[in-house]
Coordinates of C-alpha atoms and ligand atoms in Angstrom, one line a residue:
X1 CA 64.9 -174.9 87.2
X2 CA 63.1 -178.2 85.7
X3 CA 65.2 -181.3 87.5
X4 CA 65.8 -184.0 85.0
X5 CA 68.2 -186.0 87.5
X6 CA 68.1 -185.9 91.2
X7 CA 71.0 -186.7 93.7
X8 CA 69.9 -190.2 94.2
X9 CA 69.3 -191.0 90.6
X10 CA 72.7 -189.9 89.8
X11 CA 74.4 -191.7 92.5
X12 CA 72.6 -194.9 91.7
X13 CA 73.6 -194.5 88.0
X14 CA 77.3 -193.6 89.0
X15 CA 77.4 -196.9 91.0
X16 CA 76.2 -198.8 88.1
X17 CA 79.0 -197.4 85.9
X18 CA 81.7 -198.0 88.5
X19 CA 80.8 -201.7 88.6
X20 CA 80.7 -202.0 84.9
X21 CA 84.4 -200.3 84.6
X22 CA 85.5 -202.3 87.5
X23 CA 84.6 -205.5 86.3
X24 CA 86.3 -204.7 82.7
X25 CA 89.6 -203.4 83.4
X26 CA 92.4 -204.7 85.8
X27 CA 94.1 -201.2 86.1
X28 CA 93.3 -198.1 84.6
X29 CA 94.6 -194.6 83.7
X30 CA 91.6 -192.0 83.9
X31 CA 91.8 -188.7 82.5
X32 CA 89.1 -186.3 83.7
X33 CA 88.2 -183.6 81.2
X34 CA 88.2 -180.4 83.1
X35 CA 86.0 -178.4 84.3
X36 CA 82.7 -180.2 83.5
X37 CA 83.4 -183.5 84.8
X38 CA 85.0 -182.9 88.1
X39 CA 81.9 -183.7 90.0
X40 CA 81.3 -186.8 88.1
X41 CA 84.8 -187.9 88.3
X42 CA 84.9 -187.2 92.0
X43 CA 81.9 -189.6 92.6
X44 CA 82.8 -192.3 90.2
X45 CA 86.5 -193.2 91.1
X46 CA 85.8 -193.4 94.8
X47 CA 83.4 -196.4 93.8
X48 CA 86.1 -198.1 91.6
X49 CA 87.5 -201.3 93.2
X50 CA 90.7 -201.2 90.7
X51 CA 93.6 -199.7 91.3
X52 CA 93.8 -196.1 89.1
X53 CA 96.2 -193.4 88.1
X54 CA 94.2 -190.2 87.8
X55 CA 95.1 -187.1 85.7
X56 CA 93.3 -184.1 84.0
X57 CA 93.2 -182.3 81.0
X58 CA 91.7 -179.1 79.6
X59 CA 90.9 -178.3 76.2
X60 CA 89.1 -175.5 74.3
X61 CA 87.1 -176.5 71.2
X62 CA 85.4 -174.3 68.7
X63 CA 81.9 -174.6 67.5
X64 CA 81.3 -175.3 63.8
X65 CA 84.6 -176.1 63.1
X66 CA 87.0 -179.1 62.2
X67 CA 87.5 -181.5 65.2
X68 CA 91.1 -180.7 65.0
X69 CA 90.7 -177.1 66.0
X70 CA 91.6 -177.5 69.6
X71 CA 93.7 -175.4 71.9
X72 CA 95.2 -177.2 74.9
X73 CA 95.2 -175.3 78.3
X74 CA 96.2 -178.3 80.2
X75 CA 97.6 -181.7 79.1
X76 CA 98.2 -184.5 81.2
X77 CA 101.3 -185.1 83.1
X78 CA 101.7 -189.0 83.6
X79 CA 103.0 -191.4 80.9
X80 CA 100.2 -193.5 79.2
X81 CA 102.3 -195.5 76.9
X82 CA 100.9 -199.1 76.9
X83 CA 98.5 -198.2 79.5
X84 CA 94.4 -198.6 79.1
X85 CA 93.1 -195.1 79.5
X86 CA 89.5 -194.0 80.1
X87 CA 88.4 -190.6 79.6
X88 CA 85.8 -189.1 82.0
X89 CA 83.3 -186.5 80.2
X90 CA 80.6 -184.5 81.3
X91 CA 78.6 -184.6 78.2
X92 CA 79.0 -185.2 74.5
X93 CA 77.4 -183.1 72.3
X94 CA 78.6 -183.3 68.8
X95 CA 81.6 -185.4 70.1
X96 CA 84.2 -183.2 68.0
X97 CA 86.3 -182.7 71.3
X98 CA 86.6 -186.5 71.9
X99 CA 87.1 -187.5 68.4
X100 CA 90.2 -185.4 68.3
X101 CA 91.5 -186.7 71.7
X102 CA 91.0 -190.3 70.6
X103 CA 93.1 -189.8 67.5
X104 CA 95.7 -188.1 69.9
X105 CA 95.9 -190.7 72.4
X106 CA 96.1 -193.4 70.1
X107 CA 99.1 -191.7 68.6
X108 CA 100.8 -191.3 71.7
X109 CA 100.9 -194.8 72.4
X110 CA 98.0 -196.0 74.9
X111 CA 97.2 -199.7 75.0
X112 CA 93.4 -198.7 74.7
X113 CA 91.4 -195.7 74.8
X114 CA 87.7 -195.7 75.9
X115 CA 85.3 -192.8 76.8
X116 CA 82.9 -192.6 79.7
X117 CA 80.3 -189.7 79.6
X118 CA 77.9 -188.8 82.4
X119 CA 75.4 -187.6 79.4
X120 CA 75.0 -187.6 75.8
X121 CA 72.7 -185.5 73.3
X122 CA 71.1 -187.0 70.2
X123 CA 73.8 -185.5 67.8
X124 CA 76.9 -187.2 69.2
X125 CA 78.8 -189.3 66.5
X126 CA 81.6 -190.7 68.7
X127 CA 81.3 -194.1 70.4
X128 CA 80.5 -193.8 74.4
X129 CA 81.5 -196.9 76.1
X130 CA 80.1 -196.3 79.3
X131 CA 77.2 -193.8 79.5
X132 CA 75.2 -192.5 82.3
X133 CA 72.2 -190.9 80.4
X134 CA 71.2 -190.2 77.0
X135 CA 69.2 -186.8 77.1
X136 CA 67.3 -184.8 74.4
X137 CA 68.8 -181.8 72.8
X138 CA 68.4 -179.4 75.7
X139 CA 70.8 -177.3 77.4
X140 CA 71.3 -178.7 80.8
X141 CA 73.3 -177.4 84.1
X142 CA 74.3 -178.9 87.2
X143 CA 76.6 -181.9 88.7
X144 CA 79.7 -180.2 86.9
X145 CA 77.6 -178.7 84.0
X146 CA 77.8 -175.0 83.5
X147 CA 76.2 -172.2 81.8
X148 CA 78.7 -169.2 81.3
X149 CA 80.3 -171.0 84.3
X150 CA 77.6 -171.0 86.7
X151 CA 75.6 -173.8 88.2
X152 CA 78.3 -176.3 88.0
X153 CA 77.8 -176.9 92.0
X154 CA 74.5 -178.3 91.7
X155 CA 73.8 -181.4 93.1
X156 CA 71.0 -182.4 90.5
X157 CA 71.0 -182.0 86.8
X158 CA 68.4 -179.7 85.3
X159 CA 67.3 -177.2 82.5
X160 CA 67.1 -173.6 83.2
X161 CA 63.4 -172.2 82.4
Ligands
LIG1 P1 81.2 -181.4 71.7 O1 80.8 -183.1 72.2 O2 82.8 -181.5 71.4 O3 80.5 -180.9 70.9 O4 81.4 -180.5 73.3 C1 80.7 -181.0 74.3 C2 81.3 -180.1 75.3 O5 80.1 -178.7 75.1 C3 81.0 -180.4 76.8 O6 82.0 -181.0 77.2 C4 80.6 -179.5 77.4 O7 81.4 -178.5 78.0 C5 79.9 -178.6 76.3 N1 78.4 -178.8 76.3 C6 77.4 -179.1 75.3 N2 76.2 -179.3 75.8 C7 76.1 -178.7 77.0 C8 75.0 -178.6 77.8 O8 73.7 -178.7 77.8 N3 75.4 -177.9 79.2 C9 76.6 -177.4 79.5 N4 77.7 -177.8 78.5 C10 77.4 -178.3 77.4
LIG2 MG1 83.2 -180.1 79.1

């Protein structure tokens, strides 16, 4: 495997993101998009200096179809009405999943909805408010990201050769 980001590089960047988020909000509802963002979220929330509420959601999106073609495996449980919401994602490829979730959560009455993504690919056509790293159009694994559910546990991000 070719390593793109080492654990130390990831940790430094996560700290910077946590500092920026803590500066921008007084309090926050963080919604972790399962399963990929679990490791990122675990590291990020421990570095925040503001009170948060934490929930998770799990969706399945279908490639090559409309942004609305999404099935929920698990929705959130907490009430987000009039609260500031920040989604945590592992990677934004097309951005279709997030475009759908943005619309849905605005309809549900959140005070604001923003996105923090650990990685972003060149095709992404959704606004990312807090971004870890921009990567080339490669398939990457590790730090939560999987290839057929494998490699999520790796502490670095890499490309399988
Ligand atoms: P999109 O932004 O709606 O196209 O979908 C992004 C989702 O596709 C992410 O949440 C990942 O689950 C998955 N994905 C996209 N690119 C990669 C990759 O390079 N490695 C692992 N998963 C990826
Ligand atoms: Mg994902």
